[in-house]
CSV table of C-alpha atoms and ligand atoms in Angstrom, one decimal:
chain,number,residue,atom,x,y,z
A,42,UNK,CA,-13.1,10.0,18.5
A,43,UNK,CA,-12.6,6.2,18.7
A,44,UNK,CA,-11.4,5.0,22.0
A,45,UNK,CA,-8.3,2.9,22.5
A,46,UNK,CA,-9.2,-0.5,23.8
A,47,UNK,CA,-7.5,-3.7,24.5
A,48,UNK,CA,-8.0,-6.0,21.5
A,49,UNK,CA,-10.5,-8.8,22.2
A,50,UNK,CA,-9.2,-11.4,19.8
A,51,UNK,CA,-12.4,-13.5,20.1
A,52,UNK,CA,-14.6,-10.6,19.1
A,53,UNK,CA,-12.9,-9.0,16.1
A,54,UNK,CA,-15.2,-7.6,13.5
A,55,UNK,CA,-13.4,-9.5,10.7
A,56,UNK,CA,-12.6,-13.0,9.7
A,57,UNK,CA,-9.1,-14.3,10.5
A,58,UNK,CA,-7.2,-16.5,8.0
A,59,UNK,CA,-4.3,-18.7,9.3
A,60,UNK,CA,-1.9,-18.5,6.4
A,61,UNK,CA,0.1,-21.6,7.5
A,62,UNK,CA,-3.2,-23.6,7.6
A,63,UNK,CA,-4.2,-22.0,4.2
A,64,UNK,CA,-1.0,-23.2,2.6
A,65,UNK,CA,-1.6,-26.8,3.9
A,66,UNK,CA,-5.3,-26.9,3.2
A,67,UNK,CA,-6.3,-24.3,0.5
A,68,UNK,CA,-9.6,-26.0,-0.4
A,69,UNK,CA,-10.8,-25.5,3.2
A,70,UNK,CA,-9.7,-21.9,3.6
A,71,UNK,CA,-10.4,-20.4,0.1
A,72,UNK,CA,-14.2,-20.2,0.6
A,73,UNK,CA,-13.7,-18.3,3.9
A,74,UNK,CA,-11.5,-15.7,2.1
A,75,UNK,CA,-14.1,-15.2,-0.6
A,76,UNK,CA,-16.9,-15.0,1.9
A,77,UNK,CA,-15.1,-12.2,3.8
A,78,UNK,CA,-14.4,-10.4,0.5
A,79,UNK,CA,-18.1,-10.6,-0.4
A,80,UNK,CA,-19.2,-9.4,3.0
A,81,UNK,CA,-16.7,-7.0,4.6
A,82,UNK,CA,-14.0,-6.6,2.0
A,83,UNK,CA,-11.5,-6.8,4.8
A,84,UNK,CA,-9.9,-9.7,6.8
A,85,UNK,CA,-7.0,-10.5,9.0
A,86,UNK,CA,-4.1,-12.8,8.1
A,87,UNK,CA,-2.2,-14.5,10.9
A,88,UNK,CA,0.5,-17.0,11.3
A,89,UNK,CA,2.2,-15.7,8.1
A,90,UNK,CA,5.4,-17.7,7.3
A,91,UNK,CA,8.5,-15.5,7.7
A,92,UNK,CA,6.7,-12.3,8.8
A,93,UNK,CA,8.6,-10.5,11.5
A,94,UNK,CA,6.6,-7.4,12.6
A,95,UNK,CA,8.8,-6.3,15.5
A,96,UNK,CA,11.9,-6.0,13.2
A,97,UNK,CA,9.9,-4.3,10.5
A,98,UNK,CA,8.5,-1.7,13.0
A,99,UNK,CA,12.0,-1.1,14.6
A,100,UNK,CA,13.5,-0.3,11.2
A,101,UNK,CA,10.5,1.7,10.1
A,102,UNK,CA,11.0,3.9,13.1
A,103,UNK,CA,14.7,4.1,12.5
A,104,UNK,CA,14.1,5.5,9.0
A,105,UNK,CA,11.5,8.2,10.1
A,106,UNK,CA,13.8,9.2,13.0
A,107,UNK,CA,16.6,10.2,10.6
A,108,UNK,CA,17.2,13.9,10.1
A,109,UNK,CA,14.9,15.5,7.5
A,110,UNK,CA,17.9,16.3,5.4
A,111,UNK,CA,18.9,12.6,5.1
A,112,UNK,CA,15.4,11.7,4.2
A,113,UNK,CA,15.1,14.5,1.7
A,114,UNK,CA,18.3,13.4,0.0
A,115,UNK,CA,16.2,10.5,-1.4
A,116,UNK,CA,12.9,12.3,-1.7
A,117,UNK,CA,11.1,12.1,-5.0
A,118,UNK,CA,12.1,14.8,-7.5
A,119,UNK,CA,8.8,16.6,-7.1
A,120,UNK,CA,9.8,17.5,-3.5
A,121,UNK,CA,13.4,18.3,-4.3
A,122,UNK,CA,14.3,19.3,-7.8
A,123,UNK,CA,18.0,18.2,-7.8
A,124,UNK,CA,17.1,14.6,-7.0
A,125,UNK,CA,16.9,12.2,-9.9
A,126,UNK,CA,14.5,9.6,-8.5
A,127,UNK,CA,10.8,10.5,-9.2
A,128,UNK,CA,8.8,7.4,-8.2
A,129,UNK,CA,10.5,5.5,-5.4
A,130,UNK,CA,12.1,6.8,-2.3
A,131,UNK,CA,10.8,9.3,0.4
A,132,UNK,CA,7.9,11.7,0.4
A,133,UNK,CA,7.6,14.3,3.2
A,134,UNK,CA,4.5,15.5,5.1
A,135,UNK,CA,2.6,18.1,3.0
A,136,UNK,CA,1.6,20.8,5.5
A,137,UNK,CA,-2.0,21.7,5.7
A,138,UNK,CA,-3.1,18.7,3.7
A,139,UNK,CA,-6.1,16.4,4.1
A,140,UNK,CA,-3.8,13.5,4.7
A,141,UNK,CA,-0.9,14.1,7.0
A,142,UNK,CA,1.9,11.6,6.6
A,143,UNK,CA,5.5,10.9,5.5
A,144,UNK,CA,6.4,7.7,3.7
A,145,UNK,CA,9.2,5.6,2.1
A,146,UNK,CA,8.4,3.4,-0.9
A,147,UNK,CA,10.2,0.5,-2.6
A,148,UNK,CA,9.4,-1.6,-5.6
A,149,UNK,CA,10.5,-4.7,-7.5
A,150,UNK,CA,13.0,-3.2,-9.9
A,151,UNK,CA,16.3,-3.5,-8.1
A,152,UNK,CA,18.3,-0.4,-7.2
A,153,UNK,CA,18.1,3.1,-8.7
A,154,UNK,CA,20.5,3.5,-11.5
A,155,UNK,CA,21.5,7.2,-12.1
A,156,UNK,CA,23.3,6.3,-15.4
A,157,UNK,CA,20.2,4.6,-16.8
A,158,UNK,CA,18.1,7.5,-15.6
A,159,UNK,CA,20.3,10.1,-17.3
A,160,UNK,CA,20.2,8.2,-20.6
A,161,UNK,CA,16.5,7.4,-20.5
A,162,UNK,CA,14.5,8.1,-23.6
A,163,UNK,CA,12.6,11.4,-23.5
A,164,UNK,CA,9.7,12.5,-25.6
A,165,UNK,CA,9.3,16.3,-25.7
A,166,UNK,CA,11.5,16.4,-22.6
A,167,UNK,CA,9.4,13.9,-20.7
A,168,UNK,CA,10.2,10.3,-19.7
A,169,UNK,CA,8.1,7.3,-20.7
A,170,UNK,CA,5.5,6.2,-18.1
A,171,UNK,CA,6.8,2.6,-18.2
A,172,UNK,CA,10.3,3.9,-17.3
A,173,UNK,CA,9.0,6.0,-14.5
A,174,UNK,CA,7.0,3.2,-12.9
A,175,UNK,CA,9.9,0.7,-13.2
A,176,UNK,CA,12.4,3.0,-11.4
A,177,UNK,CA,14.8,1.2,-9.0
A,178,UNK,CA,14.9,1.8,-5.3
A,179,UNK,CA,16.6,4.7,-3.5
A,180,UNK,CA,18.0,3.9,-0.1
A,181,UNK,CA,19.0,6.2,2.7
A,182,UNK,CA,22.7,7.0,3.2
A,183,UNK,CA,23.7,7.7,6.8
A,184,UNK,CA,27.3,6.4,6.3
A,185,UNK,CA,26.8,3.8,9.0
A,186,UNK,CA,26.3,0.0,8.9
A,187,UNK,CA,22.6,0.6,9.6
A,188,UNK,CA,22.1,1.5,6.0
A,189,UNK,CA,22.8,-2.1,4.9
A,190,UNK,CA,20.6,-3.6,7.6
A,191,UNK,CA,17.7,-1.3,6.7
A,192,UNK,CA,17.9,-2.2,3.1
A,193,UNK,CA,18.1,-6.0,3.9
A,194,UNK,CA,15.1,-5.7,6.2
A,195,UNK,CA,13.0,-3.9,3.6
A,196,UNK,CA,14.0,-6.3,0.8
A,197,UNK,CA,13.1,-9.2,3.1
A,198,UNK,CA,9.7,-7.7,3.8
A,199,UNK,CA,9.0,-6.9,0.2
A,200,UNK,CA,9.5,-10.6,-0.5
A,201,UNK,CA,7.4,-11.8,2.4
A,202,UNK,CA,4.5,-9.5,1.6
A,203,UNK,CA,4.8,-10.3,-2.1
A,204,UNK,CA,4.7,-14.1,-1.5
A,205,UNK,CA,1.8,-13.7,0.9
A,206,UNK,CA,-0.2,-11.5,-1.5
A,207,UNK,CA,0.3,-14.0,-4.2
A,208,UNK,CA,-0.9,-16.8,-1.9
A,209,UNK,CA,-4.0,-14.8,-1.0
A,210,UNK,CA,-4.8,-14.2,-4.7
A,211,UNK,CA,-4.5,-17.9,-5.3
A,212,UNK,CA,-7.0,-18.5,-2.5
A,213,UNK,CA,-9.4,-15.9,-4.0
A,214,UNK,CA,-9.1,-17.5,-7.4
A,215,UNK,CA,-9.6,-21.0,-6.0
A,216,UNK,CA,-12.6,-19.8,-4.0
A,217,UNK,CA,-14.1,-18.2,-7.1
A,218,UNK,CA,-13.8,-21.5,-9.0
A,219,UNK,CA,-10.9,-20.3,-11.2
A,220,UNK,CA,-7.4,-21.9,-11.7
A,221,UNK,CA,-5.6,-20.9,-8.5
A,222,UNK,CA,-2.6,-19.7,-10.6
A,223,UNK,CA,-4.7,-17.6,-13.0
A,224,UNK,CA,-3.3,-14.3,-11.6
A,225,UNK,CA,0.4,-15.3,-11.7
A,226,UNK,CA,1.3,-14.2,-15.2
A,227,UNK,CA,0.1,-10.7,-14.4
A,228,UNK,CA,2.6,-10.2,-11.6
A,229,UNK,CA,5.7,-12.0,-12.8
A,230,UNK,CA,8.6,-11.3,-13.1
A,231,UNK,CA,8.3,-7.6,-12.0
A,232,UNK,CA,5.1,-6.2,-10.6
A,233,UNK,CA,4.5,-2.5,-10.0
A,234,UNK,CA,3.7,-3.5,-6.4
A,235,UNK,CA,4.8,-1.0,-3.7
A,236,UNK,CA,5.9,-1.6,-0.1
A,237,UNK,CA,5.2,1.7,1.7
A,238,UNK,CA,6.4,2.6,5.2
A,239,UNK,CA,4.1,5.3,6.7
A,240,UNK,CA,4.6,7.6,9.7
A,241,UNK,CA,1.6,9.8,10.7
A,242,UNK,CA,2.7,12.6,13.1
A,243,UNK,CA,-0.3,13.6,15.2
A,244,UNK,CA,-1.9,17.0,14.6
A,245,UNK,CA,-4.1,17.1,17.7
A,246,UNK,CA,-2.0,19.9,19.3
A,247,UNK,CA,-1.8,21.9,16.1
A,248,UNK,CA,-3.5,25.4,16.0
A,249,UNK,CA,-6.9,24.9,14.5
A,250,UNK,CA,-6.2,27.1,11.5
A,251,UNK,CA,-3.4,24.7,10.4
A,252,UNK,CA,-5.9,21.9,10.0
A,253,UNK,CA,-8.1,22.0,6.9
A,254,UNK,CA,-11.9,21.5,7.2
A,255,UNK,CA,-11.7,18.4,5.0
A,256,UNK,CA,-9.5,16.7,7.7
A,257,UNK,CA,-12.3,16.9,10.2
A,258,UNK,CA,-15.4,14.7,10.7
A,259,UNK,CA,-17.1,16.3,13.6
A,260,UNK,CA,-14.7,15.8,16.5
A,261,UNK,CA,-12.7,13.3,14.6
A,262,UNK,CA,-9.4,14.3,13.0
A,263,UNK,CA,-8.5,12.5,9.8
A,264,UNK,CA,-5.0,11.6,8.8
A,265,UNK,CA,-5.7,9.6,5.7
A,266,UNK,CA,-9.0,10.5,4.0
A,267,UNK,CA,-11.6,8.0,3.0
A,268,UNK,CA,-10.7,6.0,-0.1
A,269,UNK,CA,-10.7,2.7,-1.8
A,270,UNK,CA,-7.3,1.3,-2.8
A,271,UNK,CA,-5.8,1.5,-6.3
A,272,UNK,CA,-4.5,-2.1,-6.1
A,273,UNK,CA,-5.5,-5.7,-6.7
A,274,UNK,CA,-5.0,-6.4,-3.0
A,275,UNK,CA,-3.5,-4.5,-0.1
A,276,UNK,CA,-1.7,-6.2,2.9
A,277,UNK,CA,-1.3,-3.8,5.8
A,278,UNK,CA,0.7,-4.0,9.1
A,279,UNK,CA,-0.7,-1.7,11.7
A,280,UNK,CA,1.4,-3.2,14.6
A,281,UNK,CA,-0.4,-2.1,17.8
A,282,UNK,CA,-1.8,1.1,16.4
A,283,UNK,CA,-5.5,1.9,16.3
A,284,UNK,CA,-6.8,4.5,13.9
A,285,UNK,CA,-7.8,2.4,10.8
A,286,UNK,CA,-11.5,2.5,10.1
A,287,UNK,CA,-13.7,0.9,7.5
A,288,UNK,CA,-17.1,2.0,6.3
A,289,UNK,CA,-19.8,-0.5,7.0
A,290,UNK,CA,-23.5,0.3,6.4
A,291,UNK,CA,-22.6,4.0,6.3
A,292,UNK,CA,-20.9,3.9,9.7
A,293,UNK,CA,-17.2,4.1,10.4
A,294,UNK,CA,-16.1,1.0,12.3
A,295,UNK,CA,-12.6,0.5,13.9
A,296,UNK,CA,-10.4,-2.2,12.4
A,297,UNK,CA,-8.5,-3.1,15.6
A,298,UNK,CA,-4.8,-3.8,15.2
A,299,UNK,CA,-3.5,-7.4,15.5
A,300,UNK,CA,0.1,-7.3,16.5
A,301,UNK,CA,1.5,-10.3,14.6
A,302,UNK,CA,-0.7,-10.2,11.6
A,303,UNK,CA,-1.7,-8.2,8.6
A,304,UNK,CA,-5.0,-6.6,7.6
A,305,UNK,CA,-6.0,-7.5,4.0
A,306,UNK,CA,-8.4,-5.7,1.7
A,307,UNK,CA,-9.1,-5.5,-2.0
A,308,UNK,CA,-8.9,-2.6,-4.4
A,309,UNK,CA,-11.6,-1.2,-6.7
A,310,UNK,CA,-10.3,-3.1,-9.7
A,311,UNK,CA,-10.8,-6.5,-8.1
A,312,UNK,CA,-14.5,-5.6,-7.6
A,313,UNK,CA,-14.7,-4.8,-11.4
A,314,UNK,CA,-12.7,-7.9,-12.4
A,315,UNK,CA,-15.2,-10.1,-10.6
A,316,UNK,CA,-18.3,-8.3,-11.9
A,317,UNK,CA,-19.0,-6.6,-8.6
A,318,UNK,CA,-19.1,-9.8,-6.5
A,319,UNK,CA,-16.2,-8.8,-4.2
A,320,UNK,CA,-16.2,-5.7,-2.1
A,321,UNK,CA,-13.7,-2.9,-2.2
A,322,UNK,CA,-14.5,-1.2,1.1
A,323,UNK,CA,-13.9,2.5,1.8
A,324,UNK,CA,-11.5,3.1,4.7
A,325,UNK,CA,-9.7,6.0,6.4
A,326,UNK,CA,-7.2,6.6,9.2
A,327,UNK,CA,-7.9,8.8,12.1
A,328,UNK,CA,-5.5,10.7,14.4
A,329,UNK,CA,-5.7,9.4,18.0
A,330,UNK,CA,-3.1,11.9,19.3
A,331,UNK,CA,0.0,9.7,19.0
A,332,UNK,CA,2.5,9.1,16.3
A,333,UNK,CA,1.3,6.2,14.1
A,334,UNK,CA,3.2,3.8,12.0
A,335,UNK,CA,1.9,1.4,9.4
A,336,UNK,CA,3.3,-0.6,6.5
A,337,UNK,CA,1.0,-1.4,3.6
A,338,UNK,CA,1.9,-3.4,0.5
A,339,UNK,CA,0.0,-2.6,-2.6
A,340,UNK,CA,0.0,-5.7,-4.8
A,341,UNK,CA,-0.2,-4.3,-8.3
A,342,UNK,CA,0.5,-6.2,-11.5
A,343,UNK,CA,2.8,-5.5,-14.4
A,344,UNK,CA,2.5,-2.4,-16.5
A,345,UNK,CA,0.9,-4.0,-19.6
A,346,UNK,CA,-1.6,-6.2,-17.7
A,347,UNK,CA,-4.9,-6.0,-19.6
A,348,UNK,CA,-7.6,-4.9,-17.1
A,349,UNK,CA,-10.4,-4.2,-19.6
A,350,UNK,CA,-12.4,-7.4,-19.1
A,351,UNK,CA,-13.9,-9.4,-16.2
A,352,UNK,CA,-12.7,-13.0,-15.6
A,353,UNK,CA,-15.7,-14.2,-17.5
A,354,UNK,CA,-14.8,-12.1,-20.5
A,355,UNK,CA,-17.2,-9.1,-20.2
A,356,UNK,CA,-16.0,-5.5,-20.9
A,357,UNK,CA,-15.6,-3.5,-17.8
A,358,UNK,CA,-17.5,-0.3,-18.6
A,359,UNK,CA,-16.2,1.7,-15.6
A,360,UNK,CA,-12.6,1.2,-16.6
A,361,UNK,CA,-12.4,4.4,-18.7
A,362,UNK,CA,-9.8,5.1,-21.3
A,363,UNK,CA,-6.9,3.2,-19.8
A,364,UNK,CA,-7.0,-0.5,-20.5
A,365,UNK,CA,-3.6,-1.5,-19.2
A,366,UNK,CA,-2.8,-1.5,-15.5
A,367,UNK,CA,0.2,0.9,-15.6
A,368,UNK,CA,-1.6,3.9,-17.2
A,369,UNK,CA,-4.7,3.2,-15.2
A,370,UNK,CA,-2.7,3.2,-12.0
A,371,UNK,CA,-0.8,6.4,-12.9
A,372,UNK,CA,-4.1,8.2,-13.7
A,373,UNK,CA,-5.7,7.1,-10.4
A,374,UNK,CA,-2.6,7.6,-8.2
A,375,UNK,CA,-2.1,11.2,-9.5
A,376,UNK,CA,-5.4,12.0,-7.8
A,377,UNK,CA,-3.8,11.4,-4.3
A,378,UNK,CA,-2.2,14.6,-3.0
A,379,UNK,CA,1.2,13.1,-2.3
A,380,UNK,CA,1.4,12.1,-6.0
A,381,UNK,CA,-0.2,15.2,-7.4
A,382,UNK,CA,3.1,16.8,-8.5
A,383,UNK,CA,4.7,13.6,-9.7
A,384,UNK,CA,5.4,13.5,-13.4
A,385,UNK,CA,4.3,10.0,-14.5
A,386,UNK,CA,5.7,10.7,-18.0
A,387,UNK,CA,4.1,9.9,-21.3
A,388,UNK,CA,2.5,6.7,-22.7
A,389,UNK,CA,4.3,4.7,-25.4
B,297,LIG,O1,-2.1,3.4,7.5
B,297,LIG,C1,-3.1,2.6,7.5
B,297,LIG,O2,-3.4,2.0,8.4
B,297,LIG,C2,-3.9,2.5,6.2
B,297,LIG,C3,-3.3,3.2,5.0
B,297,LIG,C4,-4.1,3.1,3.8
B,297,LIG,O3,-5.3,2.8,3.8
B,297,LIG,C5,-3.4,3.3,2.5
B,297,LIG,O4,-2.2,3.7,2.5
B,297,LIG,O5,-4.1,2.9,1.4
B,298,LIG,FE1,-5.9,2.2,1.8
């Protein structure tokens, strides 16, 4: 099992990008971002304008400390049949799973609207995939003034992460010799991007029979299995928590936490869009015997974004049958256990 260590900031395994400097001097910083994406597929972002990790962590813990009943009141429909929301909101820990976490997710489509939901178009009793993926946000209701603060903090963070992700994509585009704004039309006005709060309760004291074999790698206990992300880019707050590992030359390497910054990596599709030049690195999360909190933001474009061609116009052969981002994402996401029972609806 990886040991907890103090972070040696001068000896991190990854490049660090100062986002304030990057905004002032993008020509200088863009090649550094591209180099890190070509080599490791991961880097750190620091000095991010407006990013307030302490407040984000405080309210993340506030949410997960609510009674299960309060959280389940906004769980996705597949975990509680009476609920109307199916895409945004809470998902509980799935006992005995490979991954072991609970989460809360928000998107860019305003608030959940039960009237709109009840009047939505159905085809053979099923909703349209574009309606499912543009569902509004469901917020916890504790009946206290904390509800409004929580919601404001999460909306604030969604904006900060979204702005930062857009700036990082501009740096990548610039560094690849493209128009820095060439990604913008894909994401605006309303991307499918998700802000996800995660709590991983530790399983180290569980009876062995409650932990599936697939959640073990020798003595190491896995809490999110190895995967590449289903995004363009992911920005991730790990606060002071160890546990994230990336695969480098067939070896699992720790990605140490940096308290005030974000970890950034690219998803499999970015590798394809740039003809294999940028690296989408496999990663996983291990259980170090303590509760763990993290907040990733999956920067995903709008439903109809064409993802069938590389930036220099070649067909992407590995893309399969779905050539628009929305259907491609739903197909990929349904392979993750926490989404396995979500009804993503039908294509129009
Ligand atoms: O929790 C973490 O640190 C990483 C989570 C992750 O890789 C993911 O949700 O895609
Ligand atoms: Fe990931």
